[in-house]
Amino acid sequence: MDIKKLVKKEVSSLRAYNAREIPCRIKLDANESPYGFNRALRVAAGISTNRYPDPEAGELKKVLAKDLGIRQDMLLQGNGSDELIYYLISTFGGPVLYPTPTFSMYGIIAQALGEKKIEIALDSELDLDIGKILPAIKKERPKLIFLSSPNNPTGNCFSTGRILEIIESSRGIVIVDEAYQPFSSEKGFLPLLKDYRNLVIMRTLSKIGLAALRLGYLIAAPEIIAEVNKVRLPFNVNSLSQAIAVSALREKKQLIAHIKAICSERDLLFRDMRKIEGLTLFPTEANFILFKVNDADRVYSALLKKGILVRNLSETVKDCLRVTVGTPAENKAFLKALRQAGI
Ligand SMILES: *Cc1c(COP(=O)(O)O)cnc(C)c1O
């Protein structure tokens, strides 16, 4: 029996998401926070391991709703926002439109589910190319549009006016993926939720110190949440993650202090990287910096030889690398290795 022939053609042509662990001393490749919430782990002792998790994640939603100033029925919990992308595409289907380069999971999941993808390159300023997106919306009528703002891997926020134009011209759902919103100087789209019925905001705890939990959430009108909730697996967020997240989110001061520290380190790192000749830097509103060198593969390897792991994006963004902001000591080591690598 030929297993390959049994597999759906959309899946057999996919490549598994490359998330292999590369041994390193300083890990600056995955936009994680350098600061964790290990104190929050204490709640693990109170978990009943023989019981299923709370299927509604009630306590977590209560904390989030209060924090965000919204109703609990405007929230949907996911095993990371990756799972929520899956649920959105399962619920609404395609075509699925998104700009490129952007977060790869929109395309991977659309393809796995057999939905049409519409990819539209960002303009030369790395902003949304409205001149191409609006006609594509008219012609293809995408059911879903994913906009990561701040965008991964470019780091910039898309212009608010252009996002609004897209929301207003779309008859489908527009998801603003705000994975990096906590690091941004812009307000984000939460205040606009009440004005647009087709707007969905996606957030995650992964980039603010809780990547291990796998916890993301959607914020949207209750009628959208209710539909997506139909495809959600019953116990998609486990008890440990729920309890630890609640405990960590209650350490609000700590959470905010970490984010502030990362933002000011980012600005210092940016300033120091700007002094390195031959390197092109892209402005960032996130916890990472995209930069261009002459030969990304060579610089990537030179950094790794010094034990420093960054993300090599040369396959998607020519000669670009992406570095996550680490602790002051980690950033210093990165800068030193980068200078020694020679651009
Ligand atoms: C990291 C990232 C996510 C994934 O978040 P998880 O909650 O860890 O699944 C979603 N969107 C963007 C743009 C990201 O960079």
XYZ file of C-alpha atoms and ligand atoms in Angstrom, residues 80-82 103 106 148 152 177 179-180 204 206-207 214-215, ligand 1:
30
model
C -1.949 28.917 20.916
C -3.256 31.316 18.296
C -2.088 28.766 15.732
C 3.432 34.746 9.589
C -1.946 31.445 7.596
C -0.423 40.606 11.420
C 6.097 39.117 11.673
C -3.281 39.334 14.510
C 0.606 38.808 18.721
C 3.068 41.709 19.184
C -1.460 35.299 22.349
C 3.334 33.329 23.749
C 5.385 36.469 23.166
C 0.214 27.428 24.295
C -2.515 29.961 24.867
C 4.169 33.765 17.151
C 3.002 34.211 16.362
C 1.755 33.599 16.508
C 1.619 32.271 17.177
O 1.293 32.342 18.442
P 0.931 31.065 19.311
O -0.091 31.633 20.198
O 2.198 30.691 19.986
O 0.393 29.975 18.434
C 0.662 34.135 15.834
N 0.813 35.173 15.015
C 1.999 35.760 14.819
C 2.104 36.911 13.889
C 3.137 35.283 15.481
O 4.321 35.827 15.234
